[in-house]
Every structure is written in C-alpha cells, then in structure tokens.
Amino acid sequence: HWGGAVMWRGVTWAKPMRTGASFVGLGTHRHRVVVYPISHPDPNTGLALINWIAEVTMDNSEGWKQTGWFRQVPVSKFAHHFAGWTYEWLDVPALIAGADGAYENPMIDRDPVPTWVDGPVALMGDAAHAMYPTGSNGASQAIVDARVLGASLLAHGVTPAALSAYDEKLCGPISQVILRNRGAGPFGLLNLVDERCGGTFSNIDDVIPPAEREAFMAGYKKAAGFAIEQLNTAPRTIADGARVDAAKAA
C-alpha cells in the first residue's frame, strides 16, 4: 500500500536546534520535514550529526513506478520542494544542501492481517506489521516483538500456546498503529494546526490549547506503547538470567 508520499533521507553536520535534543516536525502530511540530532555535539565545533527526512505527497494513481524501495539520489532532485523553508532557528535548504547524499523511499506499508501465527510459525517485525516509518516505531516495535515472544516462551514453553499468547497481546493493538500511521501518526497534530489556521499564528495556545495537544499525543503514545508513565513503571519484560523450561517444550 503506497499512499503517495515519498521521503528523502539524509544526515548533515549542523548545530542542534531548540533544546539541542529537540525532535522537530514542520509542515503537514502532504509536505513536511522532520529533523532531529543523532549524536552529541562535537565539543570543539558545537556541531552534531542531524538526521533529516523531507517528504512530499504526490499523485499515486498509477502506483510506485521506480525500481526498488530504496535508492540514492542527488539532493538537487527534491531540494526545490523546500526552498524558502528558512527560519531564525532552522535553515532547511542549508541543512539539505549540507548532506553528502540522500536516499529516496516511498512510504510503503501493508494492510494489517488478522493473525501473525500460522501453526508453528510466527511473524515478527516488518514481516508482521510493515508500517509507515512515522514515530520511529517500525524498528522499535520489532524489538518489542522479540521481548514479548521471549516472555511468552518463558511462560508457556516452546509450544503453540506461547505463539498464541504473543499473537493475542500484540497483533490487534499494533494493527491499529499501522492504520494510525497512515493518518500521519503523531504528526496529525500538525494537520490540525493547518486546518485551523493555515499554519499561521502568533500563539499556538490560541490554535490548540495545551490540554488538547497533550491529549492528542497521549492517545498516540498509548496506542504505540510509548506512554511514558506506563513504560517507566512497567517491570522488565524478561527477567535477567531467565531461561525457557525444556520440560515445557512441545
């Protein structure tokens, strides 16, 4: 399933913006940039390695016509889409131009499936829930899958019951995350701003009050399993030194 969005990814050495660890999203689901640091600043230059994703939604009536899903392209192919995106605290054209290279990806996912288990076989990671890379939860969910599957094997042994418990815990909720990500995921908040004021405002609180913003993000975090309080208070998924009981093996 391709919704028409194409992403270009790159990394550039630049000064971190805002707090120095801020994750920044600009634009709407049709035309946006995501920027965040992926290294500590160099103590001598103050520069950090900044990851950026530039995205544009285009006509997808004929489907994806390029060969493959990931290829290197020149920055000049897409930089014009973001000309003029210059602010006191962030120069998007300069950030894109400063990269050594860029990689093009269509936003591709698959429709959710009713179960990840078929007999003695269980899917995990992208094989189970290929989703739009929104909120970085495609990669993190694969880690969660492995931990939950491991905990199920500890509880039920190497048995069909272990696979069923894993499937019951994750398949339904993560299917909802796939669909949420099609709707821009956490960046849906930017769409609300655009709908209400066209992106022009003096005080964001006049457009979307803090309580509404917090409720929106809390809903996404809860669905994706990222709720801060829930994560911080949760016990370890697998205890240190835990081993599967061979006696429980099928």
Tab-separated table of C-alpha atoms in Angstrom, residues 80-216:
chain	number	residue	atom	x	y	z
A	80	HIS	CA	13.307	22.731	-4.683
A	81	HIS	CA	10.286	21.443	-2.759
A	82	PHE	CA	11.705	23.077	0.377
A	83	ALA	CA	13.073	26.347	-0.974
A	84	GLY	CA	12.129	29.197	1.354
A	85	TRP	CA	11.777	26.983	4.415
A	86	THR	CA	14.137	29.234	6.329
A	87	TYR	CA	13.551	30.318	9.939
A	88	GLU	CA	15.606	32.103	12.576
A	89	TRP	CA	16.293	28.791	14.301
A	90	LEU	CA	16.390	26.395	11.324
A	91	ASP	CA	17.518	26.713	7.689
A	92	VAL	CA	16.016	23.697	5.934
A	93	PRO	CA	17.547	24.349	2.472
A	94	ALA	CA	21.024	24.690	4.009
A	95	LEU	CA	20.519	21.547	6.071
A	96	ILE	CA	19.556	19.528	2.991
A	97	ALA	CA	22.362	21.027	0.897
A	98	GLY	CA	24.930	20.138	3.567
A	99	ALA	CA	24.367	16.395	3.279
A	100	ASP	CA	26.869	14.190	1.476
A	101	GLY	CA	23.990	12.339	-0.147
A	102	ALA	CA	20.319	11.462	0.132
A	103	TYR	CA	18.187	8.343	-0.152
A	104	GLU	CA	14.708	8.102	-1.622
A	105	ASN	CA	11.964	5.936	-0.136
A	106	PRO	CA	8.254	5.719	-0.899
A	107	MET	CA	6.046	5.484	2.188
A	108	ILE	CA	5.000	1.842	1.851
A	109	ASP	CA	3.096	-0.391	4.253
A	110	ARG	CA	0.845	-3.449	4.154
A	111	ASP	CA	-2.736	-3.862	5.290
A	112	PRO	CA	-2.984	-5.355	8.802
A	113	VAL	CA	-3.572	-9.096	8.981
A	114	PRO	CA	-5.865	-10.838	11.496
A	115	THR	CA	-3.124	-13.028	12.967
A	116	TRP	CA	0.670	-13.275	12.947
A	117	VAL	CA	0.656	-17.014	13.679
A	118	ASP	CA	0.165	-19.983	11.373
A	119	GLY	CA	0.749	-23.323	13.055
A	120	PRO	CA	4.329	-23.438	14.384
A	121	VAL	CA	5.295	-20.220	12.534
A	122	ALA	CA	5.049	-16.695	13.981
A	123	LEU	CA	5.802	-13.447	12.172
A	124	MET	CA	7.566	-10.531	13.827
A	125	GLY	CA	8.999	-7.165	12.855
A	126	ASP	CA	8.212	-5.814	9.399
A	127	ALA	CA	7.059	-9.253	8.283
A	128	ALA	CA	4.197	-8.960	10.782
A	129	HIS	CA	3.428	-5.245	10.627
A	130	ALA	CA	5.078	-3.329	7.801
A	131	MET	CA	4.094	0.255	8.645
A	132	TYR	CA	4.822	3.810	7.580
A	133	PRO	CA	8.005	4.948	9.380
A	134	THR	CA	6.164	7.553	11.416
A	135	GLY	CA	7.218	7.999	15.026
A	136	SER	CA	10.110	5.553	14.583
A	137	ASN	CA	8.002	2.669	15.823
A	138	GLY	CA	8.626	0.249	12.959
A	139	ALA	CA	12.104	-0.547	14.290
A	140	SER	CA	11.260	-0.244	17.982
A	141	GLN	CA	8.213	-2.485	17.595
A	142	ALA	CA	10.408	-5.266	16.222
A	143	ILE	CA	12.373	-5.135	19.485
A	144	VAL	CA	9.131	-5.243	21.471
A	145	ASP	CA	8.000	-8.249	19.399
A	146	ALA	CA	11.158	-10.147	20.292
A	147	ARG	CA	10.817	-9.399	24.006
A	148	VAL	CA	7.128	-10.304	24.155
A	149	LEU	CA	7.709	-13.504	22.205
A	150	GLY	CA	10.562	-14.363	24.567
A	151	ALA	CA	8.333	-13.761	27.593
A	152	SER	CA	5.628	-15.962	26.068
A	153	LEU	CA	8.125	-18.783	25.553
A	154	LEU	CA	9.192	-18.439	29.180
A	155	ALA	CA	5.597	-18.605	30.367
A	156	HIS	CA	4.360	-21.381	28.076
A	157	GLY	CA	7.460	-23.163	26.846
A	158	VAL	CA	8.195	-23.823	23.192
A	159	THR	CA	4.556	-24.576	22.461
A	160	PRO	CA	1.699	-23.344	20.291
A	161	ALA	CA	0.316	-21.683	23.426
A	162	ALA	CA	3.365	-19.392	23.532
A	163	LEU	CA	2.769	-18.235	19.962
A	164	SER	CA	-0.933	-17.715	20.662
A	165	ALA	CA	-0.185	-15.585	23.731
A	166	TYR	CA	2.282	-13.464	21.739
A	167	ASP	CA	-0.237	-13.034	18.912
A	168	GLU	CA	-3.087	-12.151	21.262
A	169	LYS	CA	-1.061	-9.498	23.071
A	170	LEU	CA	0.301	-7.636	20.043
A	171	CYS	CA	-1.448	-8.336	16.744
A	172	GLY	CA	-4.646	-6.381	17.384
A	173	PRO	CA	-3.122	-3.286	19.027
A	174	ILE	CA	-0.259	-2.990	16.540
A	175	SER	CA	-2.682	-3.337	13.635
A	176	GLN	CA	-4.256	-0.135	14.931
A	177	VAL	CA	-0.838	1.554	14.971
A	178	ILE	CA	-0.397	0.671	11.275
A	179	LEU	CA	-3.660	2.443	10.477
A	180	ARG	CA	-2.851	5.408	12.740
A	181	ASN	CA	0.453	5.902	10.932
A	182	ARG	CA	-1.394	6.171	7.617
A	183	GLY	CA	-3.181	9.122	9.177
A	184	ALA	CA	0.171	10.847	9.927
A	185	GLY	CA	0.594	9.313	13.376
A	186	PRO	CA	1.897	11.879	15.877
A	187	PHE	CA	2.255	14.410	13.046
A	188	GLY	CA	-1.522	14.547	12.798
A	189	LEU	CA	-1.181	17.384	15.290
A	190	LEU	CA	0.458	19.475	12.552
A	191	ASN	CA	-2.502	18.760	10.286
A	192	LEU	CA	-4.861	20.131	12.941
A	193	VAL	CA	-2.862	23.356	13.094
A	194	ASP	CA	-3.002	23.635	9.309
A	195	GLU	CA	-6.753	23.015	9.229
A	196	ARG	CA	-7.473	25.645	11.864
A	197	CYS	CA	-5.193	28.488	10.831
A	198	GLY	CA	-3.264	27.515	7.719
A	199	GLY	CA	-0.132	27.255	9.828
A	200	THR	CA	-0.021	30.977	10.613
A	201	PHE	CA	-0.327	32.006	14.251
A	202	SER	CA	1.235	34.146	16.966
A	203	ASN	CA	0.479	31.865	19.901
A	204	ILE	CA	-0.045	28.135	19.409
A	205	ASP	CA	-2.190	28.007	22.552
A	206	ASP	CA	-4.810	30.084	20.735
A	207	VAL	CA	-4.975	27.452	17.983
A	208	ILE	CA	-4.712	24.245	20.011
A	209	PRO	CA	-4.748	24.570	23.833
A	210	PRO	CA	-2.043	22.685	25.750
A	211	ALA	CA	-4.554	20.191	27.150
A	212	GLU	CA	-5.725	19.258	23.655
A	213	ARG	CA	-2.151	18.841	22.412
A	214	GLU	CA	-1.264	16.654	25.370
A	215	ALA	CA	-4.385	14.522	24.923
A	216	PHE	CA	-3.636	14.015	21.223
